[in-house]
Coordinates of C-alpha atoms in Angstrom, one line a residue:
M1314 CA 51.9 89.8 31.7
I1315 CA 50.0 92.3 29.6
I1316 CA 46.3 91.8 28.8
E1317 CA 43.7 93.8 27.0
V1318 CA 40.5 93.6 29.1
E1319 CA 37.5 92.3 27.2
K1320 CA 34.7 93.3 29.6
N1321 CA 33.7 95.6 32.4
I1322 CA 34.6 93.8 35.7
L1323 CA 36.3 94.3 39.1
L1324 CA 40.0 93.6 38.9
R1325 CA 39.7 91.3 41.9
D1326 CA 37.1 89.2 40.0
Y1327 CA 39.0 89.3 36.8
L1328 CA 42.1 87.9 38.4
Q1329 CA 40.1 84.8 39.4
E1330 CA 39.6 84.1 35.7
L1331 CA 43.4 84.2 34.9
P1332 CA 46.0 81.5 35.5
I1333 CA 47.2 83.1 38.7
S1334 CA 47.1 81.4 42.1
K1335 CA 45.5 83.2 45.1
A1336 CA 48.9 83.0 46.8
M1337 CA 50.5 84.8 43.9
V1338 CA 47.9 87.5 43.9
K1339 CA 48.7 88.2 47.5
R1340 CA 52.4 88.4 46.7
I1341 CA 51.8 90.8 43.8
K1342 CA 49.8 93.0 46.2
N1343 CA 52.8 93.2 48.5
K1344 CA 55.8 93.1 46.2
G1345 CA 54.5 93.5 42.7
D1346 CA 51.9 95.7 41.0
F1347 CA 48.7 95.9 38.9
L1348 CA 49.0 98.6 36.3
V1349 CA 45.9 99.7 34.4
N1350 CA 46.7 101.9 31.4
G1351 CA 50.1 102.5 33.1
K1352 CA 48.7 103.5 36.5
S1353 CA 49.0 101.4 39.7
Q1354 CA 45.6 100.2 40.9
T1355 CA 44.2 98.1 43.8
V1356 CA 42.2 94.9 43.2
R1357 CA 39.1 97.0 44.0
Y1358 CA 39.5 99.0 40.7
F1359 CA 36.7 98.5 38.2
L1360 CA 38.1 97.6 34.8
Q1361 CA 36.6 98.8 31.6
K1362 CA 36.5 97.0 28.3
G1363 CA 39.6 97.9 26.3
D1364 CA 41.7 98.7 29.4
Q1365 CA 45.3 97.5 29.2
L1366 CA 46.2 95.5 32.4
E1367 CA 49.8 94.8 33.1
I1368 CA 50.6 92.5 36.0
I1369 CA 54.1 93.0 37.5
F1370 CA 55.1 89.7 39.3
P1371 CA 57.6 90.1 42.2
Q1372 CA 61.2 89.2 41.4
E1373 CA 62.5 85.9 42.9
E1374 CA 65.9 85.6 44.5
S1375 CA 67.8 82.5 45.5
S1376 CA 70.8 81.8 47.8
I1377 CA 71.9 78.8 45.8
Q1378 CA 75.3 79.3 44.1
P1379 CA 75.5 78.6 40.4
E1380 CA 77.7 75.7 39.3
N1381 CA 78.7 75.1 35.7
I1382 CA 77.3 71.5 35.4
P1383 CA 76.0 70.3 32.1
L1384 CA 72.2 69.8 31.9
K1385 CA 70.3 67.5 29.4
I1386 CA 67.3 69.6 28.6
I1387 CA 64.5 67.7 26.8
Y1388 CA 61.9 70.5 26.6
E1389 CA 61.8 74.2 27.4
D1390 CA 59.3 77.0 27.0
A1391 CA 58.7 80.3 28.8
Y1392 CA 57.3 78.5 31.9
Y1393 CA 58.7 75.0 32.2
L1394 CA 61.7 72.8 31.6
I1395 CA 62.0 69.0 31.4
I1396 CA 65.4 67.7 32.5
D1397 CA 66.8 64.2 31.9
K1398 CA 68.7 63.9 35.3
E1399 CA 71.7 61.7 35.5
K1400 CA 72.1 58.9 38.1
G1401 CA 74.1 60.0 41.1
M1402 CA 73.1 63.6 41.1
P1403 CA 71.1 64.9 44.2
C1404 CA 68.2 67.2 43.4
I1405 CA 68.5 69.7 46.2
P1406 CA 71.3 70.8 48.5
T1407 CA 71.4 69.2 51.9
K1408 CA 74.0 69.0 54.8
R1409 CA 75.3 65.9 53.1
Y1410 CA 75.2 67.2 49.5
Q1411 CA 76.2 70.9 49.6
S1412 CA 77.3 71.2 45.9
H1413 CA 76.9 69.5 42.5
T1414 CA 73.1 69.2 42.8
L1415 CA 70.5 69.7 40.1
C1416 CA 69.6 73.0 41.8
H1417 CA 73.2 74.3 41.5
A1418 CA 73.2 73.3 37.8
L1419 CA 69.8 74.9 37.2
M1420 CA 70.9 78.2 38.9
Y1421 CA 73.9 78.4 36.5
Y1422 CA 71.6 77.8 33.6
Y1423 CA 69.2 80.5 34.8
K1424 CA 72.1 83.0 35.2
Q1425 CA 73.3 82.3 31.7
K1426 CA 69.8 82.8 30.3
G1427 CA 68.8 85.8 32.4
I1428 CA 66.0 83.9 34.2
Q1429 CA 65.3 85.5 37.6
S1430 CA 63.7 82.7 39.6
Q1431 CA 64.2 80.4 42.5
I1432 CA 64.4 76.7 41.8
H1433 CA 60.9 75.1 41.6
L1434 CA 61.0 71.3 41.1
V1435 CA 57.6 70.0 40.3
N1436 CA 58.7 66.4 40.9
R1437 CA 61.9 65.1 42.5
L1438 CA 64.0 62.0 42.0
D1439 CA 66.3 60.3 44.5
K1440 CA 70.0 60.7 44.0
D1441 CA 70.4 57.3 42.3
T1442 CA 67.2 57.6 40.2
S1443 CA 67.7 58.9 36.7
G1444 CA 65.4 60.3 34.1
Y1445 CA 62.8 63.0 33.4
M1446 CA 62.0 65.8 35.8
L1447 CA 59.7 68.7 35.4
V1448 CA 60.9 72.2 36.6
A1449 CA 58.8 75.4 36.8
K1450 CA 60.6 78.6 36.0
S1451 CA 58.6 80.7 38.5
S1452 CA 56.5 80.2 41.7
Q1453 CA 53.4 81.1 39.7
A1454 CA 54.0 78.4 37.1
H1455 CA 54.8 75.9 39.9
A1456 CA 51.6 76.8 41.8
L1457 CA 49.4 76.2 38.8
L1458 CA 50.7 72.7 38.4
S1459 CA 50.9 71.9 42.1
K1460 CA 47.2 72.6 42.7
D1461 CA 46.4 69.7 40.4
I1462 CA 49.6 67.6 40.7
K1463 CA 47.8 64.3 40.0
Q1464 CA 47.5 65.3 36.3
V1465 CA 51.3 65.2 36.0
Q1466 CA 51.7 61.6 35.0
R1467 CA 55.0 59.8 35.7
I1468 CA 56.1 56.4 34.5
Y1469 CA 59.2 54.6 35.7
H1470 CA 61.2 51.5 34.8
C1471 CA 62.9 49.5 37.5
L1472 CA 64.7 46.2 38.0
V1473 CA 63.5 44.1 41.0
D1474 CA 64.7 41.0 42.7
G1475 CA 62.9 37.7 41.8
H1476 CA 60.1 37.0 39.3
L1477 CA 56.9 38.9 39.7
K1478 CA 53.9 36.6 38.8
E1479 CA 51.4 39.1 37.5
D1480 CA 50.6 42.8 36.9
G1481 CA 48.8 44.7 39.7
Y1482 CA 49.0 47.6 42.0
V1483 CA 50.0 48.5 45.6
E1484 CA 47.8 50.9 47.6
Q1485 CA 49.5 51.4 50.9
P1486 CA 50.1 54.6 53.0
L1487 CA 53.7 55.7 53.6
L1488 CA 55.2 57.2 56.7
K1489 CA 58.8 58.4 57.4
S1490 CA 60.6 56.3 59.9
E1491 CA 61.5 58.3 63.1
D1492 CA 65.1 57.3 63.1
S1493 CA 66.2 57.2 59.5
I1494 CA 65.4 58.3 55.9
K1495 CA 63.6 55.1 55.4
R1496 CA 59.8 55.1 54.6
I1497 CA 57.5 52.5 56.1
I1498 CA 54.0 51.3 55.4
D1499 CA 51.8 52.6 58.2
E1500 CA 48.1 53.6 58.4
K1501 CA 49.2 56.9 59.9
G1502 CA 51.1 57.8 56.7
Q1503 CA 50.2 59.5 53.5
Y1504 CA 48.0 57.8 50.9
A1505 CA 50.1 56.2 48.1
K1506 CA 49.3 54.1 45.1
T1507 CA 51.5 52.5 42.4
Y1508 CA 50.5 50.4 39.4
Y1509 CA 53.1 47.9 38.1
H1510 CA 53.4 46.0 34.9
I1511 CA 55.9 43.2 34.0
L1512 CA 58.1 44.1 31.0
E1513 CA 60.6 41.3 31.0
Q1514 CA 61.6 38.3 33.1
R1515 CA 65.3 37.9 33.6
E1516 CA 67.4 35.4 35.5
N1517 CA 66.3 36.0 39.1
Q1518 CA 65.1 39.5 38.2
T1519 CA 62.1 41.3 36.7
L1520 CA 62.1 44.5 34.6
V1521 CA 59.0 46.4 35.8
E1522 CA 57.1 49.5 34.6
C1523 CA 55.5 51.5 37.4
E1524 CA 53.0 54.3 37.1
L1525 CA 52.6 56.6 40.0
V1526 CA 49.1 57.7 41.1
T1527 CA 50.8 59.7 44.0
G1528 CA 54.4 60.8 44.2
R1529 CA 55.6 60.0 47.8
T1530 CA 59.3 59.8 48.7
H1531 CA 60.7 56.3 48.0
Q1532 CA 57.2 55.2 46.9
I1533 CA 58.2 52.7 44.2
R1534 CA 61.0 51.3 46.4
V1535 CA 58.7 50.7 49.4
H1536 CA 55.8 49.4 47.4
M1537 CA 57.9 46.9 45.4
A1538 CA 59.6 45.7 48.6
S1539 CA 56.2 45.2 50.2
L1540 CA 55.6 42.5 47.5
H1541 CA 58.9 40.9 48.5
H1542 CA 60.5 42.1 45.3
P1543 CA 62.8 45.0 46.4
L1544 CA 64.6 46.9 43.7
T1545 CA 67.9 45.1 42.9
G1546 CA 70.7 46.7 44.9
D1547 CA 68.4 48.6 47.2
V1548 CA 70.0 47.6 50.5
L1549 CA 67.8 50.0 52.5
Y1550 CA 64.7 48.0 51.5
G1551 CA 65.9 44.5 51.7
S1552 CA 68.0 43.8 48.6
K1553 CA 71.7 42.8 48.5
E1554 CA 74.4 45.0 47.0
G1555 CA 73.9 45.2 43.3
N1556 CA 73.3 47.4 40.2
F1557 CA 70.4 49.7 41.2
Y1558 CA 68.1 50.7 38.4
L1559 CA 65.2 53.1 38.7
E1560 CA 64.5 55.5 35.8
S1561 CA 61.8 58.1 35.0
V1562 CA 61.0 57.2 31.4
Q1563 CA 57.9 59.1 30.7
I1564 CA 56.3 62.4 31.9
S1565 CA 53.2 64.2 30.7
F1566 CA 51.1 67.1 31.8
I1567 CA 48.4 69.5 30.6
H1568 CA 50.1 72.9 30.2
P1569 CA 48.4 75.4 32.5
Y1570 CA 48.9 78.3 30.0
T1571 CA 48.5 76.7 26.6
K1572 CA 46.1 73.8 27.7
E1573 CA 48.1 71.5 25.4
K1574 CA 49.3 68.0 26.5
I1575 CA 53.0 67.9 26.8
L1576 CA 54.4 64.3 26.7
F1577 CA 57.9 62.9 26.5
K1578 CA 58.8 59.2 26.5
K1579 CA 62.1 57.4 26.3

């Protein structure tokens, strides 16, 4: 990042006016550099109008091995990607899923494009959830969105058992169960809120649109099950075996660098 300074100011104060997180400033101090007119300076340096400030961000390294897995990229700029993830693909490597994850696919893409970064998923989807996901190309780009994650709006479509009677919302805290991956409603859990809207009534099922206010793990699955309408095929939360459908159909956010609204909808 190269900037022509427009006023006399301490470098430390000037950095607070830039789209750079405090955590990143600390990392730059340790593993990057601040160059003023080509010379390394500390944050105590007093900038003069017309100075050229170059910020050297620390390089990121990842231990994830690249795998040549096709990606459906909906949007890309210098800072962010929007991926349309397929159903059945885990997002991150785990003991159970050590290969063929979205992270492995992204690392291959990064290697091909010469992008030196770890994988920074702004939002995650369960393995069997498909649709739009937002990915930051650097820890700095990720930090700028994460500090105001509520402005990243996500809308999902899902198929639930039975007929919902009316639109509404669920506002119940979610807590991870001690003995499984299951989430439960518990006052000790994290705040969670989901708006839901009926799209279509089918035979013994309802197609529902859900808008997340928060983005907790299994949030839609738990909240819909709490209404006695679990997602069809979601055995973990009370449904019978069946064709599970949960898809991220819309994502939007205010771009931290350009201040434009980015919106994609299926």
